[in-house]
Amino acid sequence: MKKIFLLTILLLTGVLAYAQKQNYVIGFYNVENLFDIYDDPVKNDEEFLPEGKNKWTQAKYEKKLHNIARVINAMRDENGVYHTVLGVSEIENRLVLEDLVSLPELASANYQIVHYDGPDNRGVDVGLLYRPDQFEYVDSESIPFTFEGSKVAITLNEEEQKRFKTRDILMVHGTIDGEDIAIYVAHLPSRLGGKGFDLRSRGAEIIYNHATALKEEYPDIKIVVMGDMNDNPTDESQSVWLHGKARIEDMGREDFFCPFTEMLAAGYGSLAYRGVWNIYDNILVDYNLAQAPDGGLKIRQIHKKGYYARVFKKPFMTQQSGQYKGTPFRTFSNGAFIGGYSDHYPTYIVIGK
């Protein structure tokens, strides 16, 4: 009888220890042109005004907000918890994030906001939502896109470089479960006109150099880089300038692990262009987060096929008919408001001890 009692205690202790293990969801979502309805004289927001090209009314704006909230809640339903950290891009300002997180359907997440106004010509920025019960904010920085000291072969001349404007890169430093972690959120320069490969490489170089310097200050810090890279994991910006590796076992201490590289090769995609699937919505983790010893925060396998990442898509987020059937259900199509969600699917990883 005594042995049975002891065995029961041991089993209950094991179950309790397992239950106490905490996983943290870290994700990214390009929400596709989340503009408010107000004219900002220093931003190019004319298309997203009630009298503008898109006839961007309060009703359309609210529909867009509730759509984004629905996606966030669907990811919560899948994971059982809200994201600890969710990076976002294509937001006009802090106000749109305040309107989003104040929606009744997101109230229980208690999301806090990190955002800086940037110099982008279209007036869009990146931002970060975080749960203060899981992520303790330390500090943050808006890192400007400059060409100073670059080793990338830049095609713009000196005058063009002076005029060039794009999104700043956001770095947010905090702690999760007592461990230092830095999150970089980026929206690298566009592919419009088949250009900008050197600019995206420069953006990746800026992130990598900043992360390297941060590690000199905090040797044990763990780093996540996320964003709409406008490049696939196999492109030069990600594989060379961000030192992205497809497999954890191939990493050196100076490298990042990109879980989406193998997923791209297997046919997964976060957006489609002319019938081709891409994963521009990339998330990478550094050596400290990929190779952490037992008991430390570490990236986890979360996919039934053994992948370390997820492209999140549901039927309600997907075009069900017409020319773009099977691709992300976007807000506008051929200039017409169709009430969709985004032209990108969100992506996420999970870390835990």
Coordinates of C-alpha atoms in Angstrom, one line a residue:
M1 CA 0.0 0.0 0.0
K2 CA 2.9 2.3 0.9
K3 CA 4.5 1.6 -2.5
I4 CA 1.3 2.5 -4.3
F5 CA 1.0 5.7 -2.4
L6 CA 4.6 6.7 -3.2
L7 CA 4.1 5.8 -6.9
T8 CA 0.9 8.0 -7.0
I9 CA 2.8 10.9 -5.5
L10 CA 5.6 10.5 -8.0
L11 CA 3.1 10.4 -10.9
L12 CA 1.2 13.5 -9.6
T13 CA 4.5 15.3 -9.2
G14 CA 5.4 14.5 -12.8
V15 CA 2.1 15.7 -14.1
L16 CA 2.3 18.9 -12.1
A17 CA 5.9 19.6 -13.4
Y18 CA 4.7 19.0 -17.0
A19 CA 1.7 21.3 -16.5
Q20 CA 3.9 24.0 -15.1
K21 CA 6.1 24.0 -18.2
Q22 CA 5.3 27.2 -20.1
N23 CA 5.4 27.7 -23.8
Y24 CA 5.5 31.2 -25.4
V25 CA 4.1 32.0 -28.8
I26 CA 6.1 34.5 -30.8
G27 CA 4.7 35.6 -34.2
F28 CA 4.5 38.1 -37.0
Y29 CA 1.6 39.4 -39.1
N30 CA 1.7 41.8 -42.0
V31 CA -1.8 43.2 -41.6
E32 CA -1.9 44.9 -45.0
N33 CA -2.5 48.7 -44.9
L34 CA -4.0 49.3 -41.5
F35 CA -4.7 53.0 -41.8
D36 CA -7.0 55.1 -39.8
I37 CA -9.5 57.5 -41.5
Y38 CA -7.8 60.7 -40.5
D39 CA -5.6 62.9 -42.7
D40 CA -2.0 63.0 -41.5
P41 CA -0.3 65.9 -43.3
V42 CA 3.2 64.4 -43.0
K43 CA 2.2 61.0 -44.3
N44 CA 1.1 59.8 -47.8
D45 CA -2.3 58.5 -46.5
E46 CA -4.6 60.2 -49.1
E47 CA -5.8 56.8 -50.5
F48 CA -7.0 55.8 -47.1
L49 CA -9.4 58.7 -46.4
P50 CA -13.2 58.8 -46.7
E51 CA -12.9 60.9 -49.8
G52 CA -9.8 59.1 -51.1
K53 CA -9.3 56.4 -53.8
N54 CA -10.2 53.6 -51.4
K55 CA -13.2 55.4 -49.9
W56 CA -11.8 54.4 -46.5
T57 CA -14.7 54.9 -44.2
Q58 CA -15.1 54.3 -40.5
A59 CA -17.2 51.2 -41.3
K60 CA -14.4 49.7 -43.5
Y61 CA -11.8 50.6 -40.9
E62 CA -13.7 48.9 -38.1
K63 CA -14.3 45.8 -40.3
K64 CA -10.5 45.7 -40.9
L65 CA -9.8 45.9 -37.1
H66 CA -12.3 43.1 -36.3
N67 CA -10.9 40.9 -39.0
I68 CA -7.4 41.2 -37.6
A69 CA -8.7 40.5 -34.1
R70 CA -10.5 37.4 -35.5
V71 CA -7.2 36.1 -36.9
I72 CA -5.4 36.7 -33.6
N73 CA -8.2 34.9 -31.7
A74 CA -8.1 32.0 -34.1
M75 CA -4.4 31.6 -33.4
R76 CA -5.1 31.8 -29.6
D77 CA -7.7 29.0 -30.1
E78 CA -5.2 26.8 -31.9
N79 CA -2.4 27.4 -29.3
G80 CA -4.6 27.7 -26.1
V81 CA -2.9 31.0 -25.3
Y82 CA -2.5 34.5 -26.8
H83 CA 0.9 35.3 -28.4
T84 CA 3.4 36.5 -25.8
V85 CA 4.8 38.7 -28.5
L86 CA 3.3 39.6 -31.9
G87 CA 5.1 41.8 -34.4
V88 CA 3.1 43.6 -37.0
S89 CA 3.8 45.6 -40.2
E90 CA 1.9 48.0 -42.5
I91 CA 0.4 50.0 -39.7
E92 CA -0.1 53.7 -40.1
N93 CA 0.5 54.8 -36.4
R94 CA 0.1 53.9 -32.8
L95 CA -3.6 54.9 -32.9
V96 CA -4.5 51.9 -35.1
L97 CA -2.8 49.6 -32.7
E98 CA -4.6 51.2 -29.7
D99 CA -7.9 50.7 -31.5
L100 CA -7.0 47.1 -32.2
V101 CA -6.0 46.0 -28.7
S102 CA -8.9 47.9 -27.1
L103 CA -11.5 45.8 -29.0
P104 CA -13.6 43.8 -26.6
E105 CA -12.6 40.5 -28.2
L106 CA -9.0 41.1 -27.5
A107 CA -9.4 42.7 -24.0
S108 CA -8.3 39.6 -22.1
A109 CA -4.9 39.6 -23.8
N110 CA -4.1 43.0 -22.2
Y111 CA -1.7 43.7 -25.1
Q112 CA 0.8 46.6 -24.6
I113 CA 2.3 48.4 -27.6
V114 CA 5.7 49.4 -28.8
H115 CA 5.8 51.7 -31.8
Y116 CA 7.8 54.5 -33.2
D117 CA 6.8 56.8 -36.1
G118 CA 9.1 56.1 -39.0
P119 CA 10.1 57.9 -42.3
D120 CA 8.5 55.5 -44.8
N121 CA 7.2 57.3 -47.9
R122 CA 3.9 55.4 -47.7
G123 CA 3.5 56.3 -44.1
V124 CA 3.5 52.7 -42.7
D125 CA 5.5 51.4 -39.8
V126 CA 6.2 48.2 -37.8
G127 CA 5.2 47.7 -34.3
L128 CA 5.1 45.1 -31.5
L129 CA 2.3 43.9 -29.2
Y130 CA 3.2 42.1 -26.0
R131 CA 1.6 40.5 -23.0
P132 CA 3.1 42.1 -19.8
D133 CA 2.3 39.0 -17.8
Q134 CA 4.7 37.0 -19.9
F135 CA 7.1 39.6 -21.4
E136 CA 8.7 42.1 -19.1
Y137 CA 9.7 45.2 -21.2
V138 CA 13.2 46.6 -20.6
D139 CA 13.8 49.0 -23.5
S140 CA 13.5 49.5 -27.2
E141 CA 15.0 51.3 -30.1
S142 CA 13.9 52.4 -33.6
I143 CA 16.9 51.6 -35.8
P144 CA 17.1 53.8 -38.9
F145 CA 17.9 52.5 -42.4
T146 CA 21.2 54.0 -43.4
F147 CA 24.0 53.1 -45.8
E148 CA 26.9 54.1 -43.6
G149 CA 29.6 51.4 -43.3
S150 CA 27.7 48.9 -45.4
K151 CA 29.6 46.0 -47.1
V152 CA 26.7 45.4 -49.5
A153 CA 27.2 46.5 -53.1
I154 CA 24.6 49.3 -53.2
T155 CA 23.3 50.2 -56.6
L156 CA 22.0 53.7 -55.6
N157 CA 24.3 56.6 -56.1
E158 CA 25.1 59.0 -53.3
E159 CA 22.3 61.4 -54.1
E160 CA 19.8 58.6 -54.4
Q161 CA 20.9 57.2 -51.0
K162 CA 20.3 60.5 -49.4
R163 CA 16.7 60.6 -50.7
F164 CA 15.9 57.0 -49.9
K165 CA 13.4 56.4 -47.2
T166 CA 12.0 53.2 -45.8
R167 CA 10.7 51.7 -42.6
D168 CA 12.9 51.8 -39.5
I169 CA 13.7 48.5 -37.8
L170 CA 12.2 48.0 -34.3
M171 CA 14.2 46.3 -31.5
V172 CA 12.5 45.5 -28.3
H173 CA 14.5 44.2 -25.4
G174 CA 12.7 42.4 -22.5
T175 CA 12.7 39.2 -20.4
I176 CA 10.6 36.0 -20.7
D177 CA 10.7 33.7 -17.8
G178 CA 13.6 35.6 -16.4
E179 CA 15.8 35.3 -19.5
D180 CA 16.9 38.3 -21.6
I181 CA 15.4 38.3 -25.1
A182 CA 15.5 40.8 -28.0
I183 CA 12.9 41.0 -30.7
Y184 CA 13.6 42.7 -34.0
V185 CA 10.7 43.6 -36.2
A186 CA 11.4 44.6 -39.8
H187 CA 9.6 45.4 -43.1
L188 CA 12.4 45.4 -45.6
P189 CA 12.3 47.4 -48.9
S190 CA 9.9 46.4 -51.6
R191 CA 10.4 44.2 -54.6
L192 CA 8.4 46.6 -56.8
G193 CA 9.7 46.6 -60.3
G194 CA 12.0 43.7 -59.5
K195 CA 14.4 46.0 -57.6
G196 CA 15.8 46.4 -54.2
F197 CA 17.7 43.1 -53.6
D198 CA 20.7 45.2 -52.4
L199 CA 18.5 47.3 -50.2
R200 CA 17.0 44.2 -48.5
S201 CA 20.5 42.8 -48.0
R202 CA 21.5 46.1 -46.4
G203 CA 18.4 45.9 -44.1
A204 CA 19.5 42.4 -43.1
E205 CA 23.0 43.6 -42.5
I206 CA 21.8 46.4 -40.2
I207 CA 19.8 43.9 -38.2
Y208 CA 22.7 41.4 -38.0
N209 CA 25.3 44.1 -37.0
H210 CA 23.0 45.5 -34.3
A211 CA 22.2 42.0 -32.9
T212 CA 26.0 41.3 -32.8
A213 CA 26.7 44.5 -30.9
L214 CA 23.8 43.7 -28.5
K215 CA 25.3 40.3 -27.8
E216 CA 28.6 41.9 -26.8
E217 CA 26.7 43.8 -24.1
Y218 CA 24.4 40.9 -23.1
P219 CA 26.3 37.6 -24.0
D220 CA 23.5 35.3 -22.9
I221 CA 20.7 37.3 -24.6
K222 CA 18.4 35.3 -26.9
I223 CA 17.3 36.9 -30.2
V224 CA 14.4 36.6 -32.5
V225 CA 14.3 38.4 -35.9
M226 CA 11.0 38.6 -37.6
G227 CA 9.3 40.6 -40.4
D228 CA 8.1 40.9 -43.9
M229 CA 11.5 40.5 -45.5
N230 CA 10.2 40.8 -49.1
D231 CA 12.6 37.9 -49.7
N232 CA 12.4 34.2 -49.2
P233 CA 14.6 32.4 -46.6
T234 CA 16.8 31.2 -49.4
D235 CA 17.5 34.7 -50.8
E236 CA 20.7 36.5 -50.2
S237 CA 19.4 38.9 -47.6
Q238 CA 18.3 36.1 -45.3
S239 CA 20.8 33.3 -46.1
V240 CA 24.0 35.5 -46.4
W241 CA 23.5 38.8 -44.6
L242 CA 21.4 37.4 -41.7
H243 CA 23.5 34.2 -41.7
G244 CA 20.2 32.1 -41.9
K245 CA 20.7 28.3 -41.7
A246 CA 18.1 25.8 -42.6
R247 CA 19.0 23.3 -39.9
I248 CA 19.9 23.8 -36.3
E249 CA 22.8 21.2 -36.5
D250 CA 24.4 23.4 -39.2
M251 CA 24.6 26.5 -37.0
G252 CA 27.7 28.2 -35.7
R253 CA 27.5 30.6 -32.8
E254 CA 27.4 33.5 -35.3
D255 CA 24.4 32.1 -37.2
F256 CA 20.6 32.3 -37.1
F257 CA 18.3 29.3 -37.5
C258 CA 15.5 29.9 -40.1
P259 CA 12.8 27.2 -39.7
F260 CA 10.9 28.4 -42.8
T261 CA 13.7 27.4 -45.2
E262 CA 12.7 23.7 -45.3
M263 CA 9.0 24.6 -45.2
L264 CA 9.4 26.8 -48.3
A265 CA 11.1 23.9 -50.1
A266 CA 8.2 21.7 -49.1
G267 CA 5.6 24.0 -50.7
Y268 CA 4.4 26.1 -47.8
G269 CA 3.8 29.8 -48.3
S270 CA 2.7 32.9 -46.5
L271 CA 1.7 34.8 -49.6
A272 CA 1.3 34.1 -53.3
Y273 CA 2.4 36.1 -56.3
R274 CA 1.5 35.1 -59.9
G275 CA 0.7 31.6 -58.8
V276 CA 4.0 31.1 -56.8
W277 CA 4.0 30.7 -53.1
N278 CA 6.6 32.5 -51.0
I279 CA 7.5 32.9 -47.4
Y280 CA 8.4 36.6 -47.0
D281 CA 7.1 36.6 -43.4
N282 CA 10.2 35.1 -41.9
I283 CA 11.2 34.4 -38.3
L284 CA 14.7 33.5 -37.3
V285 CA 16.3 32.7 -33.9
D286 CA 19.9 33.0 -32.8
Y287 CA 22.2 30.2 -31.6
N288 CA 21.4 30.9 -27.9
L289 CA 17.7 30.2 -28.6
A290 CA 18.2 27.3 -31.0
Q291 CA 20.9 25.5 -29.1
A292 CA 19.9 26.3 -25.5
P293 CA 20.8 23.7 -22.9
D294 CA 18.0 21.8 -21.0
G295 CA 16.2 24.2 -18.7
G296 CA 16.7 27.3 -20.9
L297 CA 14.3 28.9 -23.3
K298 CA 14.5 27.1 -26.6
I299 CA 12.7 27.0 -29.9
R300 CA 10.3 24.0 -30.0
Q301 CA 9.0 21.7 -32.7
I302 CA 5.4 22.5 -33.3
H303 CA 4.4 21.0 -36.6
K304 CA 3.2 17.5 -37.1
K305 CA 5.9 17.0 -39.7
G306 CA 8.6 18.1 -37.3
Y307 CA 8.9 21.8 -38.4
Y308 CA 9.8 24.5 -35.9
A309 CA 7.4 27.1 -37.3
R310 CA 3.8 27.6 -38.5
V311 CA 2.2 29.4 -41.4
F312 CA -1.2 30.1 -40.0
K313 CA -4.1 29.8 -42.5
K314 CA -7.7 29.0 -42.1
P315 CA -10.6 28.8 -44.7
F316 CA -12.0 32.1 -43.5
M317 CA -8.7 33.8 -44.2
T318 CA -8.5 32.3 -47.7
Q319 CA -10.1 33.4 -51.0
Q320 CA -12.7 30.7 -51.8
S321 CA -13.5 31.6 -55.4
G322 CA -12.5 33.6 -58.4
Q323 CA -9.1 34.4 -59.9
Y324 CA -7.3 34.3 -56.6
K325 CA -8.9 31.2 -55.1
G326 CA -6.7 29.5 -52.5
T327 CA -4.6 32.6 -51.7
P328 CA -4.9 35.0 -48.7
F329 CA -8.3 36.8 -48.6
R330 CA -7.2 40.4 -48.8
T331 CA -8.8 43.7 -48.1
F332 CA -8.9 45.0 -51.6
S333 CA -9.0 43.3 -55.0
N334 CA -8.5 45.2 -58.3
G335 CA -9.2 48.4 -56.4
A336 CA -12.5 47.2 -54.9
F337 CA -13.0 46.7 -51.1
I338 CA -13.8 43.0 -50.6
G339 CA -13.6 42.9 -46.8
G340 CA -10.9 40.4 -46.4
Y341 CA -8.1 40.1 -43.8
S342 CA -4.6 40.5 -45.4
D343 CA -2.6 39.5 -48.4
H344 CA -0.3 37.7 -46.1
Y345 CA -0.8 34.8 -43.7
P346 CA 0.7 35.3 -40.2
T347 CA 3.6 33.1 -39.1
Y348 CA 4.8 32.1 -35.6
I349 CA 7.2 30.0 -33.6
V350 CA 7.0 28.6 -30.0
I351 CA 9.7 28.8 -27.4
G352 CA 9.7 27.1 -24.0
K353 CA 11.8 25.4 -21.3

